[in-house]
XYZ file of C-alpha atoms in Angstrom:
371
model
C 0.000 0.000 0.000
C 1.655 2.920 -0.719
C 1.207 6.330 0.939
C -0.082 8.819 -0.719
C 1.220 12.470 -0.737
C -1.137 15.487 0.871
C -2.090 18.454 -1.179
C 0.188 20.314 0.551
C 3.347 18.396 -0.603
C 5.268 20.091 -3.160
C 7.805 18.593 -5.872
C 11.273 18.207 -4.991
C 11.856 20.694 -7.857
C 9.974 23.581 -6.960
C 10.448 25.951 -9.268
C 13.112 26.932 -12.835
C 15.343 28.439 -11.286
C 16.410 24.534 -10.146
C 16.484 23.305 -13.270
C 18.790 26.431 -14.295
C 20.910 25.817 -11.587
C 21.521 21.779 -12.896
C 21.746 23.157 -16.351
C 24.588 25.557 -15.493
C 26.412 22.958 -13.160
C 26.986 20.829 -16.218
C 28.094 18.397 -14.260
C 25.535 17.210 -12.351
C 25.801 13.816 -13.939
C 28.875 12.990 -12.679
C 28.328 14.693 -9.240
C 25.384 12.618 -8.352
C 27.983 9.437 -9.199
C 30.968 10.833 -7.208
C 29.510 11.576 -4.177
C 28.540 7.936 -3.020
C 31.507 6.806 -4.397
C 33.748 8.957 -2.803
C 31.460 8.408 0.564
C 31.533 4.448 0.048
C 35.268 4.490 -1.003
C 36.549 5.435 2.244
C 36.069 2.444 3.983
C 38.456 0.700 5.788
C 37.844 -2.999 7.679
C 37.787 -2.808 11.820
C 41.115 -4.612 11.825
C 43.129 -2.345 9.983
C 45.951 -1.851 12.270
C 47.161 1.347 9.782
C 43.787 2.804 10.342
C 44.143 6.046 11.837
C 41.202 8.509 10.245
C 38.239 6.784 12.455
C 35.527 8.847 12.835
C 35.803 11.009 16.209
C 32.215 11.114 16.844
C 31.727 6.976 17.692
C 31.889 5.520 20.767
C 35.557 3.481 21.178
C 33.394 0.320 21.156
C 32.048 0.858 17.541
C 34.446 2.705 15.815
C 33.427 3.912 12.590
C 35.880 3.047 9.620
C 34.961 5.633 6.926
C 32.651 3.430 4.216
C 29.182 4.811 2.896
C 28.330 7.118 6.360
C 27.296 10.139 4.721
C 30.106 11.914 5.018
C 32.905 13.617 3.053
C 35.509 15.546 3.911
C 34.881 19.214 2.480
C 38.050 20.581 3.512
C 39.809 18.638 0.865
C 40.448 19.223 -2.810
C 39.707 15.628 -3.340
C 36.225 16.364 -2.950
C 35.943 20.145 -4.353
C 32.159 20.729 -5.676
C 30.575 17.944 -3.979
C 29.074 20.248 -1.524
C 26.635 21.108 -4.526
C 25.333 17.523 -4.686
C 24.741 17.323 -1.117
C 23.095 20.736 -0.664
C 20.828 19.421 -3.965
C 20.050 16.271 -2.093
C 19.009 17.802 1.203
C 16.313 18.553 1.128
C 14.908 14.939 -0.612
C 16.766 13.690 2.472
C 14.571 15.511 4.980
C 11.356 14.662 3.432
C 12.174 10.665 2.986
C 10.995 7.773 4.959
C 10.273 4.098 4.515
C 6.251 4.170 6.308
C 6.340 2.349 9.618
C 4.945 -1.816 8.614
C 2.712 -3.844 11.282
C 3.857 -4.130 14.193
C 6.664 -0.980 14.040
C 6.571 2.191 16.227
C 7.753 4.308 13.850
C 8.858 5.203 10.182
C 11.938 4.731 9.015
C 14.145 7.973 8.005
C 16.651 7.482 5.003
C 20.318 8.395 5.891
C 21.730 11.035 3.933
C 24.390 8.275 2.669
C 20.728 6.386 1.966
C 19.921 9.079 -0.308
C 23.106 9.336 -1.983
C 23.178 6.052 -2.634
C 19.597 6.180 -4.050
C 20.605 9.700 -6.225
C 23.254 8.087 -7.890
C 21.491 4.728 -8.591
C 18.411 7.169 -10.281
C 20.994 8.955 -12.299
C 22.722 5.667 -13.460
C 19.526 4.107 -14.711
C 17.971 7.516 -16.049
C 21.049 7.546 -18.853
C 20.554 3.859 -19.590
C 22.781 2.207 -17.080
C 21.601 -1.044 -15.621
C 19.301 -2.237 -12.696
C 21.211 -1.596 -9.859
C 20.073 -3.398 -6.746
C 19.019 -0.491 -3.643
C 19.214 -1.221 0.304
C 18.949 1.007 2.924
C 20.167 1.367 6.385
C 23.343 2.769 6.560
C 24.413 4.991 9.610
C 25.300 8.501 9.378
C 28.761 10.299 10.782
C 29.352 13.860 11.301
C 33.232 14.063 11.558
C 35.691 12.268 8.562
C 38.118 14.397 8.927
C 41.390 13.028 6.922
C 39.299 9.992 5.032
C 40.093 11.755 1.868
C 43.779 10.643 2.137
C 42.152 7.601 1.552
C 41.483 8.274 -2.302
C 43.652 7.900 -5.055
C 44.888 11.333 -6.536
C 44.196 12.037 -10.144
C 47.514 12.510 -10.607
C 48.765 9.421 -9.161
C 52.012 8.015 -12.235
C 51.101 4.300 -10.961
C 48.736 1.850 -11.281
C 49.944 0.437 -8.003
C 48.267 3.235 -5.987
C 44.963 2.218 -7.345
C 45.902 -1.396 -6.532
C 46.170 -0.636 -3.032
C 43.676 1.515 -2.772
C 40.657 -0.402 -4.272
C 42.083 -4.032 -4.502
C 43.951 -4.363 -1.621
C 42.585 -1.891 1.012
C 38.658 -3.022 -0.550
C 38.763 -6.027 -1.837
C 37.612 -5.585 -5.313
C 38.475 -7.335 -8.027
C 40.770 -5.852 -11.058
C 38.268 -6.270 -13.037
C 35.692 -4.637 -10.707
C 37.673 -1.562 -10.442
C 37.784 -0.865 -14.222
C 34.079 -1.072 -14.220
C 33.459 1.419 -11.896
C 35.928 3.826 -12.946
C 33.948 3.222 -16.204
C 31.542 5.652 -14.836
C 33.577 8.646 -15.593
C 31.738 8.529 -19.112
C 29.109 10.483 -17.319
C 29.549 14.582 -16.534
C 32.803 16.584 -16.722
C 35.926 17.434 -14.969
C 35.283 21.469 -13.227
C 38.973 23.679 -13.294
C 37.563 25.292 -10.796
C 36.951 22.421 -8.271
C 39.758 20.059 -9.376
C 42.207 22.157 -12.085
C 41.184 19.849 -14.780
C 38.619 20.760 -17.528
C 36.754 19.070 -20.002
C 34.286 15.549 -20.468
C 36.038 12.370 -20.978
C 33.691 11.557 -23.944
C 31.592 13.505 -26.167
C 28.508 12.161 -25.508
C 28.946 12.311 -21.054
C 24.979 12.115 -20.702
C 24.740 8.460 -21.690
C 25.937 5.435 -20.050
C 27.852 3.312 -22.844
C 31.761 2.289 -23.125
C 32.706 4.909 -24.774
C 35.446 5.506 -22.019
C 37.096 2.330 -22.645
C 36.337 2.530 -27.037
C 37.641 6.536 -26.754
C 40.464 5.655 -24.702
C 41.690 2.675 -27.124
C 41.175 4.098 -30.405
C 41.178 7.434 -30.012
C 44.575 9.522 -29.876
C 45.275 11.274 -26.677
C 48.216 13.601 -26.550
C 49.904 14.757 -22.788
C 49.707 18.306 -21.620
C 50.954 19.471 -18.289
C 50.506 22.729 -17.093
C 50.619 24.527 -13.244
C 46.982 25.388 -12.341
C 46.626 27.214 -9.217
C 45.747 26.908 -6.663
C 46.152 23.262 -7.553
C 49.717 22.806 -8.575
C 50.732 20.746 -11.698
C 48.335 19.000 -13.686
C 48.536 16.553 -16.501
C 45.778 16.101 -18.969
C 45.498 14.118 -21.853
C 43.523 15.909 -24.749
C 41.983 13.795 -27.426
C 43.943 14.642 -30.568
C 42.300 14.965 -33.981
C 42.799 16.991 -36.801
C 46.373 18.523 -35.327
C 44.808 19.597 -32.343
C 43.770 19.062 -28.885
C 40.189 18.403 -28.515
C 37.819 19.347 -25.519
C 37.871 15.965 -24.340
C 40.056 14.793 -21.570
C 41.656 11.773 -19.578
C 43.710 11.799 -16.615
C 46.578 10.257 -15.480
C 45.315 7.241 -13.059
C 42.525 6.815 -16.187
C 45.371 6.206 -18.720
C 47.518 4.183 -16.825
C 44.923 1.459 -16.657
C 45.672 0.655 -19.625
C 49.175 2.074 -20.881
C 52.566 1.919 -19.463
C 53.000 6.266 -19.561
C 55.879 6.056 -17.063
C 58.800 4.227 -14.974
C 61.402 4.933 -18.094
C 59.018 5.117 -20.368
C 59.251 9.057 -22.517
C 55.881 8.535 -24.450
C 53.307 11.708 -24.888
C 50.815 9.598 -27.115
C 48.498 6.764 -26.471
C 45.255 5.621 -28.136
C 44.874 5.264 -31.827
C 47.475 4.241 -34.153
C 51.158 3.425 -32.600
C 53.718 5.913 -33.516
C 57.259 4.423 -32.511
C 58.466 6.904 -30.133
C 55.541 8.855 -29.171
C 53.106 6.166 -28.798
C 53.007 4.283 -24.944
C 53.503 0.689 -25.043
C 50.046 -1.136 -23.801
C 50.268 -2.182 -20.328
C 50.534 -5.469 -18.785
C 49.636 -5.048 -14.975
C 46.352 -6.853 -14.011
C 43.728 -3.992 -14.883
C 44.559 -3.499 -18.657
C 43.008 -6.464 -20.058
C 39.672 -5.371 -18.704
C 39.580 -2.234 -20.365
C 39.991 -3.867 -23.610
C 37.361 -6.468 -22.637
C 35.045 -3.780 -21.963
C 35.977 -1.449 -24.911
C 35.246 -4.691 -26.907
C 31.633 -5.642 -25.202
C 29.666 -3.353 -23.293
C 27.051 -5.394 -22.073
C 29.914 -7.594 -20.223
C 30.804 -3.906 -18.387
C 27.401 -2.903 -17.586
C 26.966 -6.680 -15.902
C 29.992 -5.983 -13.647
C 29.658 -2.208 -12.987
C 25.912 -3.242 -11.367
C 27.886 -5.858 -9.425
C 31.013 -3.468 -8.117
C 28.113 -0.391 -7.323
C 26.184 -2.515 -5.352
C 29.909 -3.879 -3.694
C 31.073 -0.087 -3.108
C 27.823 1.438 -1.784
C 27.507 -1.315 -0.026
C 30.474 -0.374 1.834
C 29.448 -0.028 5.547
C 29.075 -2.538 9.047
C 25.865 -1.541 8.884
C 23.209 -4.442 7.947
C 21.339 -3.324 4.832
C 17.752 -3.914 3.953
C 16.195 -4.562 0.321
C 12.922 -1.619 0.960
C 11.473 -3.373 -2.651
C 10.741 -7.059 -2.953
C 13.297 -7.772 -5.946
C 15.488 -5.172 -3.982
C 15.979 -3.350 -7.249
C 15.794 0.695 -7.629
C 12.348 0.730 -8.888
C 12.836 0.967 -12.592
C 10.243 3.986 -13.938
C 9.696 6.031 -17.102
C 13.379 6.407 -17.614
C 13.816 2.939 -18.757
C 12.176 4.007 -22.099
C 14.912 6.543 -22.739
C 16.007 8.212 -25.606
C 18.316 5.709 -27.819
C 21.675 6.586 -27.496
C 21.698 7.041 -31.163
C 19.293 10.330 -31.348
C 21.044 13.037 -31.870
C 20.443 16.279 -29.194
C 20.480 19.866 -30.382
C 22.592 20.944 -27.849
C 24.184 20.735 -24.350
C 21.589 22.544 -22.630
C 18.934 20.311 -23.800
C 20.675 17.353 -23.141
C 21.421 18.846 -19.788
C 17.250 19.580 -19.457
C 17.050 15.980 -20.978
C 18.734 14.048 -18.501
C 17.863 15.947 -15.213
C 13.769 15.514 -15.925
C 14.682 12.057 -16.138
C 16.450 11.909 -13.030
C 13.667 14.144 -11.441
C 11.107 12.554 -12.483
C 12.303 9.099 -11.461
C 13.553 10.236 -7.879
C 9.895 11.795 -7.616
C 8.228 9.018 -8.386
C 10.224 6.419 -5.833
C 10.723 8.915 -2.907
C 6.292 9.387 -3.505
C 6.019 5.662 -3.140
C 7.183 5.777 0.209
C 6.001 9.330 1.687
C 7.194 12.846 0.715
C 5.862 15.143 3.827
């Protein structure tokens, strides 16, 4: 039985001036992604004697260990213009609750890492991504002070950081950490927030492998320049025509699949090999997967639904399915514009995508009770 909203509930988009505030972020797309991943990314298992960023606000006898606790450390650059996606998602967060059932006191509020969770789930599936599988019940933290040193810088020269970081530290697979940095097909790099600039594809409102295809078979040439307040970056521009293009990779995306340093003086990869500009492939345990997935897409959207549910799943918390088949409820953005339609500009893909993403987070958060 669902609970129906009063008349005097109002949209979670109240008026334009929203929708001209998503439209001139851009980026939404891939801020709505990042944030639970960079909330869920910071855990860390209750044994880890190297542990030292626990969150100060737990008792000693239930330490927090970072994970998806809705909570990201502001102060640092690793998480520059997340603060938009959060103050977006407030106010769904305050409204939200699972109804109480027979035989409960009480409804059940959603966790702001709940709702991040959900919001990036929504986006995912409203730019044809897959099912992705939704429980709640994750605990909230006020204090993660220092959890960002947890991430792996953008910058990083080897693939070994990301090792540790994800594979290691986590316990993901390789081939479950190429799928989810897979995601970075959606939205665009800010200068402002990070010092880089520009959309790893040219279509970032759609979920395909284009990342992995683009990065493959598409020239990329090195640039570094000193960005302040950031300090030096390096970019890799796509390359056509004798000039750099406005898309972009970074360093730790490249290096998942090309050997760019340790000896090696390459400014090149993707596209045809040019003997001594060109980087050799790679050969650690993460490139192979980025060719599998450049060569089949439906084999990375099977194992990106697998790792998302892993990472946001991320927490000591015990988690709840809130839908019998424990699936985000799939709604009107299943029927989706092909990928193959052509838009008539950014803006109206931008409109496009976030009525989509609206619309579907509307529709799920009325299920359960909007007050």
């Amino acid at each position: 039985r669902l609970n129906r909203p009063t008349s005097g509930n109002k949209s979670i988009v109240n008026n334009s001036s929203d929708y001209d505030y998503v439209i001139g972020s851009g980026h939404l797309m891939g801020l709505l992604v990042r944030l639970p991943f960079h909330d869920a990314a910071t855990f860390r298992r209750r044994n880890d004697t190297n542990n030292t960023n626990t969150n100060a606000t737990t008792s000693s006898s239930s330490l927090a260990i970072g994970g998806a606790d809705g909570c990201v450390d502001l102060d640092s650059a690793e998480n520059n213009g997340l603060k938009e996606a959060i103050d977006l998602l407030e106010p769904i967060r305050q409204k939200a609750f699972i109804p109480a059932g027979e035989g409960e006191d009480e409804a059940i509020l959603l966790s702001r890492a709940d709702v991040w969770a959900l919001a990036g789930n929504v986006m995912i599936e409203s730019v044809g991504g897959p099912r992705l599988a939704y429980k709640v019940g994750r605990v909230d933290v006020t204090d993660c002070a220092g959890q960002w040193e947890r991430h792996v810088s953008a910058e990083s020269i080897s693939s070994m950081d990301v090792e540790h970081a994800f594979v290691e530290e986590l316990g993901f697979t390789h081939r479950e950490v190429v799928a989810l940095i897979g995601a970075h097909v959606l939205g665009k790099a800010s200068k402002v927030h990070s010092g880089y600039d520009g959309a790893w594809v040219q279509r970032n409102d759609r979920f395909t492998n284009d990342y992995y295809v683009d990065m493959l078979h598409v020239p990329w040439q090195r640039d570094t320049e000193t960005v302040e307040p950031f300090g030096e970056r390096t970019t890799w521009h796509r390359f056509e025509g004798m000039r750099n293009m406005p898309e972009i990779m970074l360093q730790a995306d490249v290096d998942l699949a090309f050997q760019t340093t340790g000896g090696w003086f390459c400014s090149r990869i993707g596209g045809e090999f040019i003997k001594g500009l060109s980087c050799p492939n790679a050969t650690h345990g993460f490139a192979e997967h980025v060719h599998e997935f450049a060569a089949d897409e439906e084999e990375w959207r099977e194992e990106f639904a697998v790792a998302w549910e892993k990472l946001t799943g991320m927490t000591e918390s015990e988690l709840e399915c809130v839908m019998p088949d424990c699936w985000t409820p799939e709604e009107s953005w299943s029927a989706s514009q092909s990928s193959d339609e052509p838009r008539s500009s950014d803006a109206a893909a931008a409109m496009d995508g976030t009525t989509r993403f609206y619309g579907g987070l509307s529709l799920f958060m009325l299920a359960w009770h909007i007050l």
